[in-house]
Amino acid sequence: MGGPRGCTGLTELGRWQAARLAAVLAKEHDAKRFAALYATSVRRVAETAEIVAARLDLPLTVADDLRDPDYGEADGRPWREVLSEVRAGPEDGLEIAIAPGAETWKDYFVRVTAGLTRLLDRHHGERILVIGHGETVTAAAHLFLRLPPDVRVHAGFEVTPTGITRWERQALVPGIRERHHRWVQVTHNDTAHLGGAGMASEGEARP
């Protein structure tokens, strides 16, 4: 379980993925600039963000309230070992921590959606780039679609390492910008920059 203690950073494959990600984001940045770049301090994400920041020549701001769930005493232990000790069903996991000191999903959900909301308020009308975790992508979808946290028990969102998900705030009625906006998912888990290769397993960095 790769929290702050257990994360060992990017593998060679992860660094290759991050370089491909940076290249495609640089093209987007040239066409329509990002106002800011945010990432968590978890090592695999921080290393990915540093590669992207250098390629885009953007300052990198740490947003640790967007980090993946805190695993408490389970951080650094094998997933299979930790989950074998959990005596709860999927629905219980929304409110029961998997280990002492760990966050529940609902605690995590409140933390991350609050962090995302603060970024949106800070950059109203601007284009921002967030490099985070698979859970960050899921939490953002819950926020924009107004899904309650317990939806996670029976529905999810596929996230591939360095897959790109894009959301855009659009007017509900075309041509009327001052009211009635909605969030539109423009792309989800876009991996075209990987060219069908490098589809790594769980645990690599995920923007």
Short mmCIF file of C-alpha atoms in Angstrom, two decimals:
data_model
loop_
_atom_site.label_atom_id
_atom_site.label_comp_id
_atom_site.label_asym_id
_atom_site.label_seq_id
_atom_site.Cartn_x
_atom_site.Cartn_y
_atom_site.Cartn_z
CA MET A 1 0.00 0.00 0.00
CA GLY A 2 1.86 3.02 -1.33
CA GLY A 3 1.18 5.89 1.02
CA PRO A 4 3.84 8.41 2.08
CA ARG A 5 5.89 5.66 3.77
CA GLY A 6 5.26 2.79 1.37
CA CYS A 7 5.63 4.59 -1.98
CA THR A 8 8.98 3.84 -3.64
CA GLY A 9 8.53 6.29 -6.51
CA LEU A 10 8.34 5.74 -10.25
CA THR A 11 9.64 2.63 -11.96
CA GLU A 12 11.43 2.83 -15.30
CA LEU A 13 8.05 2.24 -16.97
CA GLY A 14 6.49 4.98 -14.85
CA ARG A 15 9.15 7.49 -15.91
CA TRP A 16 8.55 6.58 -19.55
CA GLN A 17 4.81 7.10 -19.10
CA ALA A 18 5.41 10.44 -17.37
CA ALA A 19 7.61 11.64 -20.26
CA ARG A 20 4.91 10.71 -22.79
CA LEU A 21 2.32 12.48 -20.65
CA ALA A 22 4.48 15.59 -20.43
CA ALA A 23 4.90 15.67 -24.21
CA VAL A 24 1.17 15.64 -24.95
CA LEU A 25 0.40 18.14 -22.18
CA ALA A 26 3.09 20.47 -23.56
CA LYS A 27 1.25 20.55 -26.89
CA GLU A 28 -1.99 21.40 -25.11
CA HIS A 29 -0.20 24.06 -23.06
CA ASP A 30 1.21 25.68 -26.20
CA ALA A 31 -2.28 25.85 -27.73
CA LYS A 32 -4.14 26.93 -24.59
CA ARG A 33 -2.09 27.56 -21.49
CA PHE A 34 -2.67 26.09 -18.06
CA ALA A 35 -2.87 28.74 -15.34
CA ALA A 36 -1.47 26.44 -12.65
CA LEU A 37 -0.12 22.96 -11.95
CA TYR A 38 -0.92 21.10 -8.73
CA ALA A 39 0.21 17.70 -7.43
CA THR A 40 0.42 15.76 -4.20
CA SER A 41 3.68 15.05 -2.38
CA VAL A 42 3.39 11.24 -2.57
CA ARG A 43 6.64 10.25 -4.23
CA ARG A 44 5.35 8.64 -7.44
CA VAL A 45 3.04 11.61 -8.08
CA ALA A 46 5.65 14.22 -7.16
CA GLU A 47 8.17 12.63 -9.56
CA THR A 48 5.57 12.59 -12.35
CA ALA A 49 4.66 16.22 -11.67
CA GLU A 50 8.31 17.32 -11.72
CA ILE A 51 8.72 15.80 -15.20
CA VAL A 52 5.57 17.55 -16.42
CA ALA A 53 6.43 20.88 -14.75
CA ALA A 54 9.88 20.94 -16.35
CA ARG A 55 8.46 20.22 -19.82
CA LEU A 56 5.69 22.85 -19.51
CA ASP A 57 7.90 25.36 -17.67
CA LEU A 58 5.20 25.79 -15.03
CA PRO A 59 5.72 26.24 -11.28
CA LEU A 60 4.53 23.23 -9.29
CA THR A 61 2.32 23.73 -6.23
CA VAL A 62 1.82 20.94 -3.70
CA ALA A 63 -1.84 20.24 -2.87
CA ASP A 64 -1.58 17.52 -0.26
CA ASP A 65 -5.28 17.56 0.54
CA LEU A 66 -5.66 15.76 -2.81
CA ARG A 67 -3.37 12.87 -1.84
CA ASP A 68 -4.68 9.32 -1.89
CA PRO A 69 -6.38 7.87 1.22
CA ASP A 70 -4.26 7.71 4.36
CA TYR A 71 -3.61 4.04 5.10
CA GLY A 72 -2.45 4.46 8.68
CA GLU A 73 -0.59 1.40 9.98
CA ALA A 74 -1.26 -0.43 6.69
CA ASP A 75 1.00 1.97 4.72
CA GLY A 76 3.83 -0.03 3.17
CA ARG A 77 2.26 -3.45 3.73
CA PRO A 78 1.09 -5.71 0.86
CA TRP A 79 -2.50 -5.08 -0.22
CA ARG A 80 -3.41 -8.76 -0.11
CA GLU A 81 -2.14 -9.10 3.46
CA VAL A 82 -3.99 -6.03 4.71
CA LEU A 83 -7.28 -6.88 3.01
CA SER A 84 -7.17 -10.44 4.33
CA GLU A 85 -7.39 -8.97 7.84
CA VAL A 86 -10.39 -6.75 7.11
CA ARG A 87 -13.57 -8.16 8.63
CA ALA A 88 -16.05 -5.96 6.82
CA GLY A 89 -17.99 -5.94 3.57
CA PRO A 90 -17.67 -3.33 0.80
CA GLU A 91 -20.48 -1.17 2.21
CA ASP A 92 -18.91 -1.22 5.68
CA GLY A 93 -15.68 0.06 4.15
CA LEU A 94 -17.31 3.41 3.51
CA GLU A 95 -17.18 4.13 7.23
CA ILE A 96 -14.74 1.58 8.65
CA ALA A 97 -10.97 2.09 8.36
CA ILE A 98 -8.90 -0.79 6.98
CA ALA A 99 -6.23 -0.29 9.67
CA PRO A 100 -5.60 1.81 12.79
CA GLY A 101 -5.02 5.42 11.78
CA ALA A 102 -6.40 4.92 8.26
CA GLU A 103 -9.07 7.11 6.67
CA THR A 104 -12.46 5.74 5.77
CA TRP A 105 -13.65 6.33 2.21
CA LYS A 106 -16.17 8.90 3.45
CA ASP A 107 -13.44 10.79 5.35
CA TYR A 108 -11.26 10.75 2.25
CA PHE A 109 -14.15 11.85 0.05
CA VAL A 110 -14.86 14.90 2.23
CA ARG A 111 -11.18 15.87 2.30
CA VAL A 112 -10.54 15.61 -1.44
CA THR A 113 -13.77 17.15 -2.70
CA ALA A 114 -13.20 20.10 -0.35
CA GLY A 115 -9.67 20.47 -1.73
CA LEU A 116 -10.86 20.34 -5.33
CA THR A 117 -13.58 22.90 -4.59
CA ARG A 118 -11.00 25.29 -3.15
CA LEU A 119 -8.88 25.00 -6.32
CA LEU A 120 -11.91 25.64 -8.53
CA ASP A 121 -12.85 28.71 -6.51
CA ARG A 122 -9.27 29.99 -6.69
CA HIS A 123 -9.07 29.53 -10.46
CA HIS A 124 -12.56 30.40 -11.59
CA GLY A 125 -12.60 30.59 -15.38
CA GLU A 126 -9.00 29.38 -15.69
CA ARG A 127 -7.52 26.16 -17.00
CA ILE A 128 -5.65 24.14 -14.37
CA LEU A 129 -3.77 20.85 -14.33
CA VAL A 130 -3.93 18.46 -11.38
CA ILE A 131 -1.66 15.41 -11.12
CA GLY A 132 -2.97 13.05 -8.49
CA HIS A 133 -4.14 9.50 -7.90
CA GLY A 134 -6.79 7.16 -9.22
CA GLU A 135 -8.87 8.12 -6.19
CA THR A 136 -8.50 11.80 -7.12
CA VAL A 137 -10.11 11.10 -10.49
CA THR A 138 -12.94 9.18 -8.79
CA ALA A 139 -13.53 11.92 -6.22
CA ALA A 140 -13.64 14.58 -8.96
CA ALA A 141 -16.25 12.58 -10.87
CA HIS A 142 -18.34 12.29 -7.69
CA LEU A 143 -18.01 16.05 -7.12
CA PHE A 144 -18.94 17.14 -10.65
CA LEU A 145 -21.73 14.58 -11.07
CA ARG A 146 -22.99 15.15 -7.51
CA LEU A 147 -22.71 11.48 -6.66
CA PRO A 148 -22.85 10.46 -3.00
CA PRO A 149 -19.80 8.58 -1.66
CA ASP A 150 -21.69 5.28 -1.33
CA VAL A 151 -22.02 5.06 -5.15
CA ARG A 152 -18.46 3.67 -5.01
CA VAL A 153 -19.82 0.35 -3.72
CA HIS A 154 -21.61 -0.51 -6.99
CA ALA A 155 -20.00 1.72 -9.66
CA GLY A 156 -16.51 2.97 -10.43
CA PHE A 157 -14.26 4.78 -12.89
CA GLU A 158 -11.43 3.11 -14.81
CA VAL A 159 -8.10 4.88 -14.29
CA THR A 160 -4.89 3.95 -16.10
CA PRO A 161 -1.46 5.29 -15.03
CA THR A 162 -0.99 8.72 -16.70
CA GLY A 163 -4.48 8.53 -18.22
CA ILE A 164 -5.86 12.05 -18.74
CA THR A 165 -9.34 13.04 -17.62
CA ARG A 166 -10.59 16.46 -18.69
CA TRP A 167 -13.55 18.37 -17.24
CA GLU A 168 -14.89 21.64 -18.59
CA ARG A 169 -17.33 24.15 -17.11
CA GLN A 170 -19.83 24.98 -19.85
CA ALA A 171 -22.92 27.16 -20.09
CA LEU A 172 -26.08 25.09 -19.88
CA VAL A 173 -27.65 27.38 -22.48
CA PRO A 174 -25.19 28.23 -25.32
CA GLY A 175 -24.41 31.92 -25.49
CA ILE A 176 -25.55 32.65 -21.93
CA ARG A 177 -22.37 32.67 -19.88
CA GLU A 178 -23.45 34.38 -16.70
CA ARG A 179 -25.71 31.66 -15.27
CA HIS A 180 -26.72 28.02 -15.41
CA HIS A 181 -23.39 26.28 -15.93
CA ARG A 182 -22.68 22.58 -15.77
CA TRP A 183 -19.59 20.38 -15.68
CA VAL A 184 -18.96 18.34 -18.82
CA GLN A 185 -16.51 15.45 -18.97
CA VAL A 186 -14.63 16.04 -22.22
CA THR A 187 -12.44 12.94 -21.96
CA HIS A 188 -11.98 10.16 -19.42
CA ASN A 189 -8.81 8.11 -18.96
CA ASP A 190 -7.31 9.24 -22.28
CA THR A 191 -4.22 7.09 -22.91
CA ALA A 192 -3.60 7.89 -26.58
CA HIS A 193 -0.16 9.27 -25.67
CA LEU A 194 0.90 5.78 -24.58
CA GLY A 195 0.23 4.38 -28.04
CA GLY A 196 -1.21 1.15 -26.65
CA ALA A 197 2.03 0.40 -24.80
CA GLY A 198 3.00 0.88 -21.20
CA MET A 199 -0.41 0.13 -19.73
CA ALA A 200 1.08 -0.55 -16.32
CA SER A 201 -0.48 -2.22 -13.34
CA GLU A 202 -1.90 -0.66 -10.19
CA GLY A 203 0.51 1.52 -8.25
CA GLU A 204 2.09 3.86 -10.79
CA ALA A 205 1.39 7.60 -10.82
CA ARG A 206 -2.04 8.63 -12.07
CA PRO A 207 -2.94 12.12 -13.20
#
